[in-house]
mmCIF file of C-alpha atoms and ligand atoms in Angstrom:
data_model
loop_
_atom_site.group_PDB
_atom_site.id
_atom_site.type_symbol
_atom_site.label_atom_id
_atom_site.label_comp_id
_atom_site.label_asym_id
_atom_site.label_seq_id
_atom_site.Cartn_x
_atom_site.Cartn_y
_atom_site.Cartn_z
ATOM 1 C CA MET A 1389 0.000 0.000 0.000
ATOM 2 C CA LYS A 1390 1.216 3.503 -0.817
ATOM 3 C CA SER A 1391 -0.064 6.518 1.008
ATOM 4 C CA ILE A 1392 0.358 10.256 0.440
ATOM 5 C CA ARG A 1393 -0.356 12.804 3.168
ATOM 6 C CA VAL A 1394 -1.771 16.080 1.825
ATOM 7 C CA GLY A 1395 -0.839 18.954 4.130
ATOM 8 C CA THR A 1396 -3.692 21.322 3.388
ATOM 9 C CA SER A 1397 -5.654 23.380 5.961
ATOM 10 C CA ARG A 1398 -7.402 20.107 6.739
ATOM 11 C CA PRO A 1399 -4.768 17.373 6.197
ATOM 12 C CA TYR A 1400 -5.773 13.955 4.826
ATOM 13 C CA ASN A 1401 -4.337 10.745 3.378
ATOM 14 C CA ILE A 1402 -4.610 9.350 -0.115
ATOM 15 C CA ILE A 1403 -4.372 5.570 -0.227
ATOM 16 C CA ILE A 1404 -3.115 4.093 -3.510
ATOM 17 C CA GLU A 1405 -3.557 0.344 -3.595
ATOM 18 C CA ARG A 1406 -4.936 -2.195 -6.047
ATOM 19 C CA GLY A 1407 -7.984 -3.864 -4.487
ATOM 20 C CA SER A 1408 -8.432 -1.149 -1.829
ATOM 21 C CA LEU A 1409 -12.128 -0.683 -2.703
ATOM 22 C CA SER A 1410 -12.875 -3.947 -0.923
ATOM 23 C CA ARG A 1411 -10.980 -2.667 2.154
ATOM 24 C CA SER A 1412 -12.760 0.700 2.208
ATOM 25 C CA GLY A 1413 -14.694 0.001 5.422
ATOM 26 C CA GLU A 1414 -11.506 -0.699 7.342
ATOM 27 C CA LEU A 1415 -9.668 2.290 5.789
ATOM 28 C CA ILE A 1416 -12.566 4.666 6.477
ATOM 29 C CA SER A 1417 -12.958 3.405 10.052
ATOM 30 C CA ALA A 1418 -9.389 4.563 10.692
ATOM 31 C CA VAL A 1419 -10.388 8.198 9.991
ATOM 32 C CA THR A 1420 -13.935 8.414 11.397
ATOM 33 C CA LYS A 1421 -15.902 6.992 14.307
ATOM 34 C CA SER A 1422 -19.137 7.546 12.394
ATOM 35 C CA LYS A 1423 -21.192 4.463 11.567
ATOM 36 C CA LYS A 1424 -23.608 6.026 9.076
ATOM 37 C CA ALA A 1425 -22.967 7.178 5.499
ATOM 38 C CA VAL A 1426 -24.549 7.955 2.151
ATOM 39 C CA ILE A 1427 -22.761 6.764 -0.977
ATOM 40 C CA VAL A 1428 -23.301 9.047 -3.983
ATOM 41 C CA THR A 1429 -22.581 7.491 -7.371
ATOM 42 C CA ASP A 1430 -23.746 7.359 -10.994
ATOM 43 C CA ASP A 1431 -25.646 4.502 -12.669
ATOM 44 C CA ASN A 1432 -22.591 3.032 -14.458
ATOM 45 C CA VAL A 1433 -20.413 2.955 -11.372
ATOM 46 C CA ASP A 1434 -23.288 1.786 -9.163
ATOM 47 C CA ARG A 1435 -23.709 -1.294 -11.336
ATOM 48 C CA LEU A 1436 -19.992 -2.096 -11.144
ATOM 49 C CA TYR A 1437 -18.849 -1.140 -7.647
ATOM 50 C CA SER A 1438 -21.559 -0.228 -5.101
ATOM 51 C CA ARG A 1439 -21.982 -3.820 -3.943
ATOM 52 C CA THR A 1440 -18.259 -4.246 -3.147
ATOM 53 C CA LEU A 1441 -18.241 -0.970 -1.231
ATOM 54 C CA LEU A 1442 -21.439 -1.761 0.686
ATOM 55 C CA ASP A 1443 -20.107 -5.206 1.690
ATOM 56 C CA SER A 1444 -16.869 -3.704 2.922
ATOM 57 C CA LEU A 1445 -18.651 -0.971 4.912
ATOM 58 C CA GLU A 1446 -20.986 -3.521 6.442
ATOM 59 C CA LYS A 1447 -18.033 -5.631 7.626
ATOM 60 C CA SER A 1448 -16.797 -2.551 9.503
ATOM 61 C CA GLY A 1449 -20.208 -1.889 11.003
ATOM 62 C CA ILE A 1450 -20.955 1.153 8.816
ATOM 63 C CA GLN A 1451 -24.550 1.391 7.599
ATOM 64 C CA ALA A 1452 -24.874 3.086 4.200
ATOM 65 C CA ASP A 1453 -27.591 4.066 1.722
ATOM 66 C CA VAL A 1454 -26.875 4.697 -1.953
ATOM 67 C CA PHE A 1455 -27.998 7.707 -4.000
ATOM 68 C CA VAL A 1456 -27.644 7.041 -7.756
ATOM 69 C CA PHE A 1457 -27.954 9.615 -10.547
ATOM 70 C CA PRO A 1458 -27.621 9.235 -14.346
ATOM 71 C CA HIS A 1459 -23.987 9.368 -15.518
ATOM 72 C CA GLY A 1460 -22.608 12.358 -17.401
ATOM 73 C CA GLU A 1461 -21.753 16.030 -17.015
ATOM 74 C CA GLN A 1462 -25.411 17.057 -17.463
ATOM 75 C CA SER A 1463 -26.113 15.605 -13.994
ATOM 76 C CA LYS A 1464 -23.588 17.891 -12.302
ATOM 77 C CA ASP A 1465 -26.199 20.579 -11.736
ATOM 78 C CA LEU A 1466 -28.358 22.251 -9.095
ATOM 79 C CA ARG A 1467 -31.292 19.927 -9.770
ATOM 80 C CA VAL A 1468 -29.354 16.754 -8.918
ATOM 81 C CA LEU A 1469 -27.686 18.594 -6.016
ATOM 82 C CA GLY A 1470 -31.179 19.345 -4.667
ATOM 83 C CA GLU A 1471 -32.130 15.680 -5.035
ATOM 84 C CA ILE A 1472 -29.015 14.700 -3.042
ATOM 85 C CA PHE A 1473 -30.017 17.140 -0.253
ATOM 86 C CA ASP A 1474 -33.553 15.678 -0.198
ATOM 87 C CA PHE A 1475 -32.106 12.156 0.069
ATOM 88 C CA LEU A 1476 -29.825 13.200 2.945
ATOM 89 C CA CYS A 1477 -32.832 14.663 4.802
ATOM 90 C CA GLU A 1478 -34.884 11.534 4.130
ATOM 91 C CA LYS A 1479 -32.070 9.365 5.563
ATOM 92 C CA ARG A 1480 -31.721 11.734 8.550
ATOM 93 C CA ILE A 1481 -28.059 12.423 7.933
ATOM 94 C CA THR A 1482 -26.496 14.490 10.730
ATOM 95 C CA ARG A 1483 -23.248 16.382 11.066
ATOM 96 C CA SER A 1484 -21.510 13.354 12.514
ATOM 97 C CA ASP A 1485 -22.359 11.193 9.473
ATOM 98 C CA PHE A 1486 -20.510 11.348 6.166
ATOM 99 C CA LEU A 1487 -20.776 11.064 2.393
ATOM 100 C CA ILE A 1488 -18.790 8.832 0.046
ATOM 101 C CA ALA A 1489 -18.216 9.904 -3.563
ATOM 102 C CA LEU A 1490 -17.867 6.705 -5.583
ATOM 103 C CA GLY A 1491 -17.140 7.496 -9.229
ATOM 104 C CA GLY A 1492 -15.446 9.899 -11.619
ATOM 105 C CA GLY A 1493 -14.990 13.649 -11.430
ATOM 106 C CA VAL A 1494 -18.692 14.358 -11.892
ATOM 107 C CA VAL A 1495 -19.593 12.308 -8.810
ATOM 108 C CA GLY A 1496 -16.651 13.718 -6.843
ATOM 109 C CA ASP A 1497 -17.417 17.347 -7.660
ATOM 110 C CA ILE A 1498 -21.152 17.244 -6.860
ATOM 111 C CA THR A 1499 -20.739 15.071 -3.747
ATOM 112 C CA GLY A 1500 -17.955 17.304 -2.482
ATOM 113 C CA PHE A 1501 -20.147 20.366 -2.923
ATOM 114 C CA ALA A 1502 -23.062 18.621 -1.199
ATOM 115 C CA ALA A 1503 -20.704 17.787 1.694
ATOM 116 C CA ALA A 1504 -19.436 21.381 1.793
ATOM 117 C CA SER A 1505 -22.924 22.846 2.040
ATOM 118 C CA PHE A 1506 -25.272 20.310 3.719
ATOM 119 C CA LEU A 1507 -25.713 21.317 7.386
ATOM 120 C CA ARG A 1508 -22.922 23.873 6.662
ATOM 121 C CA GLY A 1509 -20.486 21.055 6.078
ATOM 122 C CA ILE A 1510 -20.128 17.330 6.771
ATOM 123 C CA ASP A 1511 -17.208 14.970 6.094
ATOM 124 C CA PHE A 1512 -16.782 13.144 2.826
ATOM 125 C CA VAL A 1513 -14.545 10.427 1.406
ATOM 126 C CA GLN A 1514 -13.481 10.269 -2.233
ATOM 127 C CA ILE A 1515 -13.264 6.883 -3.989
ATOM 128 C CA PRO A 1516 -12.312 7.950 -7.542
ATOM 129 C CA THR A 1517 -12.911 5.362 -10.276
ATOM 130 C CA THR A 1518 -11.694 7.187 -13.398
ATOM 131 C CA LEU A 1519 -8.057 7.957 -14.179
ATOM 132 C CA LEU A 1520 -8.908 11.666 -14.341
ATOM 133 C CA ALA A 1521 -10.510 11.566 -10.913
ATOM 134 C CA GLN A 1522 -7.621 9.572 -9.387
ATOM 135 C CA VAL A 1523 -4.868 11.873 -10.662
ATOM 136 C CA ASP A 1524 -6.708 15.172 -10.507
ATOM 137 C CA SER A 1525 -10.258 15.882 -9.357
ATOM 138 C CA SER A 1526 -10.339 13.829 -6.125
ATOM 139 C CA VAL A 1527 -7.261 15.630 -4.780
ATOM 140 C CA GLY A 1528 -7.119 19.249 -3.690
ATOM 141 C CA GLY A 1529 -10.623 20.041 -2.534
ATOM 142 C CA LYS A 1530 -12.170 21.825 -5.502
ATOM 143 C CA THR A 1531 -15.880 20.965 -5.639
ATOM 144 C CA ALA A 1532 -18.543 22.426 -7.916
ATOM 145 C CA VAL A 1533 -21.676 22.129 -10.011
ATOM 146 C CA ASP A 1534 -22.457 23.657 -13.400
ATOM 147 C CA ILE A 1535 -25.116 26.336 -13.934
ATOM 148 C CA PRO A 1536 -26.551 27.632 -17.237
ATOM 149 C CA GLY A 1537 -24.026 30.504 -17.057
ATOM 150 C CA GLY A 1538 -21.081 28.099 -17.189
ATOM 151 C CA LYS A 1539 -19.236 25.011 -16.030
ATOM 152 C CA ASN A 1540 -18.101 24.742 -12.375
ATOM 153 C CA LEU A 1541 -19.357 28.246 -11.585
ATOM 154 C CA VAL A 1542 -20.885 27.362 -8.199
ATOM 155 C CA GLY A 1543 -18.703 25.502 -5.738
ATOM 156 C CA ALA A 1544 -16.494 25.522 -2.674
ATOM 157 C CA PHE A 1545 -13.119 24.396 -1.438
ATOM 158 C CA LYS A 1546 -13.756 21.313 0.703
ATOM 159 C CA GLN A 1547 -10.960 18.864 1.422
ATOM 160 C CA PRO A 1548 -12.024 15.210 1.801
ATOM 161 C CA ALA A 1549 -11.360 13.205 4.969
ATOM 162 C CA LEU A 1550 -9.719 10.424 2.924
ATOM 163 C CA VAL A 1551 -9.148 9.428 -0.713
ATOM 164 C CA ILE A 1552 -9.019 5.749 -1.722
ATOM 165 C CA CYS A 1553 -7.547 5.033 -5.185
ATOM 166 C CA ASP A 1554 -7.960 1.490 -6.416
ATOM 167 C CA SER A 1555 -6.388 1.266 -9.870
ATOM 168 C CA ASP A 1556 -8.133 -2.093 -10.426
ATOM 169 C CA THR A 1557 -11.321 -0.061 -10.980
ATOM 170 C CA LEU A 1558 -9.689 1.468 -14.074
ATOM 171 C CA LYS A 1559 -9.870 -1.922 -15.824
ATOM 172 C CA THR A 1560 -13.562 -1.384 -16.597
ATOM 173 C CA LEU A 1561 -13.059 2.180 -17.839
ATOM 174 C CA PRO A 1562 -14.138 2.755 -21.470
ATOM 175 C CA ARG A 1563 -11.109 3.473 -23.699
ATOM 176 C CA PRO A 1564 -12.018 7.152 -24.381
ATOM 177 C CA GLU A 1565 -12.170 7.767 -20.612
ATOM 178 C CA LEU A 1566 -8.698 6.276 -20.200
ATOM 179 C CA SER A 1567 -7.472 8.624 -22.970
ATOM 180 C CA CYS A 1568 -9.136 11.514 -21.179
ATOM 181 C CA GLY A 1569 -7.234 10.752 -17.967
ATOM 182 C CA MET A 1570 -3.987 10.373 -19.916
ATOM 183 C CA ALA A 1571 -4.347 13.942 -21.174
ATOM 184 C CA GLU A 1572 -4.062 15.087 -17.541
ATOM 185 C CA VAL A 1573 -1.154 12.707 -16.881
ATOM 186 C CA ILE A 1574 0.738 14.112 -19.896
ATOM 187 C CA LYS A 1575 -0.113 17.606 -18.633
ATOM 188 C CA TYR A 1576 1.617 16.826 -15.299
ATOM 189 C CA GLY A 1577 4.683 15.686 -17.243
ATOM 190 C CA MET A 1578 4.685 18.894 -19.298
ATOM 191 C CA ILE A 1579 4.285 21.271 -16.347
ATOM 192 C CA ARG A 1580 6.394 19.555 -13.723
ATOM 193 C CA ASP A 1581 8.119 16.259 -14.483
ATOM 194 C CA GLU A 1582 10.179 15.452 -17.577
ATOM 195 C CA LYS A 1583 10.723 11.865 -16.347
ATOM 196 C CA LEU A 1584 6.958 11.293 -16.156
ATOM 197 C CA PHE A 1585 6.609 12.706 -19.680
ATOM 198 C CA GLY A 1586 9.311 10.259 -20.821
ATOM 199 C CA ILE A 1587 7.394 7.318 -19.303
ATOM 200 C CA CYS A 1588 4.274 8.437 -21.191
ATOM 201 C CA GLU A 1589 6.334 8.721 -24.391
ATOM 202 C CA SER A 1590 7.667 5.192 -24.012
ATOM 203 C CA HIS A 1591 4.175 3.659 -23.657
ATOM 204 C CA ASN A 1592 0.834 3.880 -25.417
ATOM 205 C CA ILE A 1593 -2.819 3.350 -24.539
ATOM 206 C CA ASP A 1594 -2.441 -0.446 -24.698
ATOM 207 C CA SER A 1595 0.686 -0.747 -22.572
ATOM 208 C CA ILE A 1596 0.197 2.007 -19.989
ATOM 209 C CA ASP A 1597 -1.534 -0.290 -17.482
ATOM 210 C CA GLN A 1598 1.878 -1.894 -16.778
ATOM 211 C CA VAL A 1599 3.026 1.317 -15.073
ATOM 212 C CA MET A 1600 -0.341 2.656 -13.920
ATOM 213 C CA ASP A 1601 0.286 2.483 -10.165
ATOM 214 C CA ASP A 1602 3.534 4.455 -10.454
ATOM 215 C CA ILE A 1603 1.908 7.000 -12.744
ATOM 216 C CA VAL A 1604 -1.064 7.536 -10.437
ATOM 217 C CA TYR A 1605 1.299 7.928 -7.462
ATOM 218 C CA THR A 1606 3.560 10.411 -9.292
ATOM 219 C CA CYS A 1607 0.659 12.563 -10.517
ATOM 220 C CA ILE A 1608 -1.006 12.661 -7.105
ATOM 221 C CA ASP A 1609 2.290 13.627 -5.512
ATOM 222 C CA ILE A 1610 2.726 16.491 -8.004
ATOM 223 C CA LYS A 1611 -0.796 17.677 -7.297
ATOM 224 C CA ARG A 1612 -0.108 17.420 -3.545
ATOM 225 C CA GLN A 1613 2.910 19.712 -3.844
ATOM 226 C CA VAL A 1614 1.035 22.270 -5.943
ATOM 227 C CA VAL A 1615 -2.040 22.265 -3.687
ATOM 228 C CA GLU A 1616 0.032 22.513 -0.509
ATOM 229 C CA ASN A 1617 1.794 25.566 -1.950
ATOM 230 C CA ASP A 1618 -1.414 27.230 -3.166
ATOM 231 C CA GLU A 1619 -4.552 25.603 -1.723
ATOM 232 C CA PHE A 1620 -6.881 28.426 -2.765
ATOM 233 C CA ASP A 1621 -5.752 28.842 -6.360
ATOM 234 C CA ARG A 1622 -4.098 32.248 -6.246
ATOM 235 C CA GLY A 1623 -0.828 31.440 -8.002
ATOM 236 C CA GLU A 1624 1.054 28.193 -8.604
ATOM 237 C CA ARG A 1625 -2.133 26.083 -8.721
ATOM 238 C CA MET A 1626 -2.981 27.854 -11.989
ATOM 239 C CA THR A 1627 -0.201 25.829 -13.654
ATOM 240 C CA LEU A 1628 -2.544 22.813 -13.406
ATOM 241 C CA ASN A 1629 -4.700 24.620 -15.939
ATOM 242 C CA PHE A 1630 -2.166 24.205 -18.760
ATOM 243 C CA GLY A 1631 -4.250 23.796 -21.935
ATOM 244 C CA HIS A 1632 -7.505 24.193 -20.012
ATOM 245 C CA THR A 1633 -8.668 27.686 -21.077
ATOM 246 C CA LEU A 1634 -8.638 26.694 -24.741
ATOM 247 C CA GLY A 1635 -9.689 23.169 -23.815
ATOM 248 C CA HIS A 1636 -12.863 24.429 -22.131
ATOM 249 C CA ALA A 1637 -13.474 26.715 -25.131
ATOM 250 C CA ILE A 1638 -13.271 23.733 -27.503
ATOM 251 C CA GLU A 1639 -15.568 21.664 -25.241
ATOM 252 C CA SER A 1640 -18.082 24.546 -25.232
ATOM 253 C CA TRP A 1641 -17.773 24.983 -29.017
ATOM 254 C CA HIS A 1642 -18.763 21.294 -29.324
ATOM 255 C CA HIS A 1643 -21.592 21.855 -26.789
ATOM 256 C CA TYR A 1644 -19.933 19.128 -24.654
ATOM 257 C CA THR A 1645 -21.413 16.462 -26.953
ATOM 258 C CA ASP A 1646 -19.056 13.524 -27.616
ATOM 259 C CA TYR A 1647 -16.122 15.799 -26.898
ATOM 260 C CA THR A 1648 -14.429 14.869 -23.633
ATOM 261 C CA HIS A 1649 -12.596 17.209 -21.278
ATOM 262 C CA GLY A 1650 -9.355 15.326 -22.015
ATOM 263 C CA MET A 1651 -9.730 15.868 -25.770
ATOM 264 C CA GLY A 1652 -10.152 19.593 -25.145
ATOM 265 C CA VAL A 1653 -7.130 19.739 -22.828
ATOM 266 C CA ALA A 1654 -5.002 17.799 -25.344
ATOM 267 C CA VAL A 1655 -5.791 20.226 -28.168
ATOM 268 C CA GLY A 1656 -5.535 23.225 -25.811
ATOM 269 C CA MET A 1657 -1.978 22.203 -24.816
ATOM 270 C CA CYS A 1658 -1.035 21.813 -28.506
ATOM 271 C CA LEU A 1659 -2.482 25.195 -29.532
ATOM 272 C CA ILE A 1660 -0.470 26.996 -26.837
ATOM 273 C CA THR A 1661 2.720 24.993 -27.381
ATOM 274 C CA GLU A 1662 2.790 25.447 -31.158
ATOM 275 C CA ARG A 1663 2.516 29.221 -30.735
ATOM 276 C CA PHE A 1664 5.019 29.750 -27.914
ATOM 277 C CA CYS A 1665 7.534 26.900 -27.975
ATOM 278 C CA GLU A 1666 10.167 25.348 -30.191
ATOM 279 C CA ARG A 1667 8.954 22.961 -32.858
ATOM 280 C CA GLU A 1668 10.667 19.949 -31.207
ATOM 281 C CA ILE A 1669 8.587 20.388 -28.013
ATOM 282 C CA THR A 1670 5.346 20.634 -30.004
ATOM 283 C CA GLU A 1671 6.225 17.541 -32.018
ATOM 284 C CA ARG A 1672 7.025 15.493 -28.901
ATOM 285 C CA LEU A 1673 3.792 16.627 -27.239
ATOM 286 C CA LYS A 1674 1.649 15.805 -30.282
ATOM 287 C CA LYS A 1675 3.264 12.375 -30.770
ATOM 288 C CA CYS A 1676 2.758 11.523 -27.114
ATOM 289 C CA LEU A 1677 -0.920 12.607 -27.092
ATOM 290 C CA ALA A 1678 -1.599 10.690 -30.319
ATOM 291 C CA ALA A 1679 -0.251 7.487 -28.682
ATOM 292 C CA TYR A 1680 -3.186 7.763 -26.248
ATOM 293 C CA GLU A 1681 -5.720 8.340 -29.047
ATOM 294 C CA LEU A 1682 -6.064 12.022 -28.197
ATOM 295 C CA PRO A 1683 -6.606 14.753 -30.827
ATOM 296 C CA VAL A 1684 -3.856 17.311 -31.473
ATOM 297 C CA SER A 1685 -5.791 19.839 -33.554
ATOM 298 C CA THR A 1686 -9.326 21.157 -33.889
ATOM 299 C CA GLU A 1687 -11.729 22.052 -36.662
ATOM 300 C CA ALA A 1688 -13.032 24.915 -34.458
ATOM 301 C CA PRO A 1689 -11.826 28.270 -35.894
ATOM 302 C CA MET A 1690 -9.738 30.326 -33.455
ATOM 303 C CA ASP A 1691 -11.988 33.392 -33.819
ATOM 304 C CA GLU A 1692 -14.932 31.280 -32.630
ATOM 305 C CA LEU A 1693 -12.982 29.852 -29.656
ATOM 306 C CA LEU A 1694 -11.625 33.147 -28.317
ATOM 307 C CA PRO A 1695 -14.971 34.544 -27.042
ATOM 308 C CA PHE A 1696 -15.297 31.435 -24.836
ATOM 309 C CA CYS A 1697 -11.785 32.085 -23.429
ATOM 310 C CA SER A 1698 -12.661 35.581 -22.219
ATOM 311 C CA THR A 1699 -15.636 34.257 -20.212
ATOM 312 C CA ASP A 1700 -13.550 31.516 -18.561
ATOM 313 C CA LYS A 1701 -13.151 31.541 -14.736
ATOM 314 C CA LYS A 1702 -9.422 32.093 -15.230
ATOM 315 C CA CYS A 1703 -10.108 35.622 -16.517
ATOM 316 C CA ALA A 1704 -9.961 38.413 -13.967
ATOM 317 C CA SER A 1705 -10.696 42.123 -14.552
ATOM 318 C CA GLY A 1706 -9.960 42.140 -18.248
ATOM 319 C CA GLY A 1707 -6.818 40.000 -17.891
ATOM 320 C CA ILE A 1708 -6.219 36.405 -18.795
ATOM 321 C CA SER A 1709 -3.661 33.966 -17.367
ATOM 322 C CA PHE A 1710 -2.355 31.128 -19.450
ATOM 323 C CA ILE A 1711 0.379 28.559 -19.004
ATOM 324 C CA VAL A 1712 3.342 27.978 -21.305
ATOM 325 C CA CYS A 1713 5.853 25.113 -21.020
ATOM 326 C CA GLU A 1714 8.858 26.213 -23.069
ATOM 327 C CA LYS A 1715 10.785 23.271 -21.651
ATOM 328 C CA ILE A 1716 9.194 19.912 -20.796
ATOM 329 C CA GLY A 1717 8.754 19.825 -17.009
ATOM 330 C CA CYS A 1718 8.686 23.618 -16.510
ATOM 331 C CA ALA A 1719 5.533 25.725 -16.475
ATOM 332 C CA GLU A 1720 5.316 29.496 -16.558
ATOM 333 C CA ILE A 1721 2.206 31.591 -15.858
ATOM 334 C CA ARG A 1722 1.751 34.451 -18.341
ATOM 335 C CA LYS A 1723 -0.753 37.232 -17.660
ATOM 336 C CA VAL A 1724 -1.918 39.435 -20.531
ATOM 337 C CA THR A 1725 -4.966 41.483 -21.441
ATOM 338 C CA VAL A 1726 -7.764 39.678 -23.258
ATOM 339 C CA GLY A 1727 -6.944 41.765 -26.380
ATOM 340 C CA GLU A 1728 -3.294 40.709 -26.254
ATOM 341 C CA PHE A 1729 -4.252 37.048 -25.724
ATOM 342 C CA ASN A 1730 -6.522 37.197 -28.768
ATOM 343 C CA ARG A 1731 -3.733 38.779 -30.854
ATOM 344 C CA LEU A 1732 -1.203 36.137 -29.735
ATOM 345 C CA MET A 1733 -3.558 33.262 -30.471
ATOM 346 C CA GLU A 1734 -4.686 34.518 -33.864
ATOM 347 C CA ARG A 1735 -1.159 34.730 -35.278
HETATM 348 P P1 NAD B 2957 -17.209 11.257 -15.267
HETATM 349 O O1 NAD B 2957 -17.295 11.353 -13.818
HETATM 350 O O2 NAD B 2957 -18.376 11.705 -16.068
HETATM 351 O O3 NAD B 2957 -16.860 9.761 -15.662
HETATM 352 C C1 NAD B 2957 -16.737 9.409 -17.022
HETATM 353 C C2 NAD B 2957 -17.597 8.205 -17.384
HETATM 354 O O4 NAD B 2957 -16.966 7.040 -16.889
HETATM 355 C C3 NAD B 2957 -18.992 8.219 -16.808
HETATM 356 O O5 NAD B 2957 -19.877 7.738 -17.775
HETATM 357 C C4 NAD B 2957 -18.909 7.231 -15.641
HETATM 358 O O6 NAD B 2957 -20.133 6.627 -15.375
HETATM 359 C C5 NAD B 2957 -17.910 6.240 -16.158
HETATM 360 N N1 NAD B 2957 -17.107 5.548 -15.161
HETATM 361 C C6 NAD B 2957 -16.549 6.067 -14.043
HETATM 362 N N2 NAD B 2957 -15.755 5.149 -13.469
HETATM 363 C C7 NAD B 2957 -15.864 4.015 -14.202
HETATM 364 C C8 NAD B 2957 -15.248 2.738 -14.135
HETATM 365 N N3 NAD B 2957 -14.336 2.457 -13.210
HETATM 366 N N4 NAD B 2957 -15.593 1.836 -15.058
HETATM 367 C C9 NAD B 2957 -16.486 2.124 -16.043
HETATM 368 N N5 NAD B 2957 -17.056 3.328 -16.193
HETATM 369 C C10 NAD B 2957 -16.747 4.266 -15.283
HETATM 370 O O7 NAD B 2957 -15.948 12.080 -15.845
HETATM 371 P P2 NAD B 2957 -14.472 12.333 -15.327
HETATM 372 O O8 NAD B 2957 -13.658 12.490 -16.546
HETATM 373 O O9 NAD B 2957 -14.050 11.360 -14.307
HETATM 374 O O10 NAD B 2957 -14.594 13.742 -14.594
HETATM 375 C C11 NAD B 2957 -14.934 14.907 -15.293
HETATM 376 C C12 NAD B 2957 -15.429 15.923 -14.309
HETATM 377 O O11 NAD B 2957 -14.387 16.219 -13.381
HETATM 378 C C13 NAD B 2957 -15.840 17.241 -14.939
HETATM 379 O O12 NAD B 2957 -17.072 17.639 -14.410
HETATM 380 C C14 NAD B 2957 -14.747 18.214 -14.504
HETATM 381 O O13 NAD B 2957 -15.218 19.530 -14.370
HETATM 382 C C15 NAD B 2957 -14.352 17.625 -13.183
HETATM 383 N N6 NAD B 2957 -12.989 17.975 -12.744
HETATM 384 C C16 NAD B 2957 -12.842 18.461 -11.494
HETATM 385 C C17 NAD B 2957 -11.584 18.752 -11.030
HETATM 386 C C18 NAD B 2957 -11.411 19.224 -9.621
HETATM 387 O O14 NAD B 2957 -10.295 19.625 -9.245
HETATM 388 N N7 NAD B 2957 -12.441 19.197 -8.816
HETATM 389 C C19 NAD B 2957 -10.458 18.558 -11.843
HETATM 390 C C20 NAD B 2957 -10.649 18.055 -13.117
HETATM 391 C C21 NAD B 2957 -11.928 17.752 -13.564
HETATM 392 N N1 LIG B 2958 -7.822 20.671 -11.638
HETATM 393 C C1 LIG B 2958 -7.272 21.935 -11.317
HETATM 394 C C2 LIG B 2958 -7.108 22.168 -9.871
HETATM 395 O O1 LIG B 2958 -7.376 21.326 -9.057
HETATM 396 O O2 LIG B 2958 -6.718 23.247 -9.509
#
C-alpha cells in the first residue's frame, strides 16, 4: 500500500492500492468513528462497484444508503444537487455522518459540494474510479456544479477526509475515458516532471496499465505539492490549468457532446505549445498525445474559440492567465490582457 499525506488546511491521506475498494470500510474506520454514510454514485459505477463498497462498509459496522444519478456532465447541476439534499434529509443524515463519492470527477465534484454545504459542512470520502478523478479531481478540494451561465461556476473548497484510489477499478473504464485521464497525466509531465513525460512517451494506450500504479502515485504527488503551496488557487495552482482555457473553449464549441474534457485539454496544450515553444517540443507533445488516441488539432476556428476564453473563470478584470511550457517539465504563468491574448492566439 502507498499513502500520500496532503498537508492542506485540513490534512488527509490518499491511499493508492490495487484492491483497496474492498478494504474501504476498514480504511474509512481509521479516519472516522461515524457508523452512518450515504454513498453518492452514478448509474454506471453503481452497477460495477456499489456492492463491493457496501459489503466492505458492512463488515466494519458502517450502515450506508446509496444515492444514484444518471452518468454524465449534465447531472452535475443544481437539480441533482437538490435531489441529493432531499435524500440526505430523508435518511436523517447528521453532522456526525458522512458522504462517500464513488465514481469519476462528476460524482466527486457534486458530492464534495453537497458535503461542503449540507448542514454547513459534513465529512466526505473520495473513492475515484476514473483515471482523471484519481490523478486530478479527487485531490485538492475543488468541488462544484455547473449552472446555465457556465461550467463549475458554483462551488467551494472542501478537502475530503480520505481518498481511496484502487487502480483495479480502471480496468472497466471505457477506452475514451482512459485517454481523457492520460491527457491530464501528460499535462503533469509537461508542467512539472520530464521523467513522467518520458514514461508516457515510451508507452501507449495499450501498454500504460503496466506502469499505472507508479503514474497515479507520481501525478497525485505532483498535485499534492502544488495544492500545498497554493490551496486556494491564487498562483502556482494555476499551472494545473495548462491547456484548459482553450480546452474548455473547444468543449463549449462542441456543446460538450461527444467531446471529452481530455480531448479539449489535449488540443488546448497543442495550440499553446505550437505558438510559444520550439517545434521539437510541439512535435514530442503531439506524438505523445496521439499514442493515447487524443486529438492534437481542432476544426473549431480560433476566432470562434476566443470569445469562450474571455468568459472563462481564469479571466480576472480584463486580464487572462495562461500557461506555457517552453521546456518539458517547466511551467510558466503568463498574464496578458484579453486583447493581447486574442492577438497572440490569432497569429
Ligand atoms: P465522469 O465522472 O463523467 O466519468 C466518465 C464516465 O466514466 C462516466 O460515464 C462514468 O459513469 C464512467 N465511469 C466512471 N468510473 C468508471 C469505471 N471504473 N468503469 C467504467 N465506467 C466508469 O468524468 P471524469 O472524466 O471522471 O470527470 C470529469 C469531471 O471532473 C468534470 O465535471 C470536470 O469539471 C471535473 N474535474 C474536477 C476537477 C477538480 O479539481 N475538482 C479537476 C478536473 C476535472
Ligand atoms: N484541476 C485543477 C485544480 O485542481 O486546480
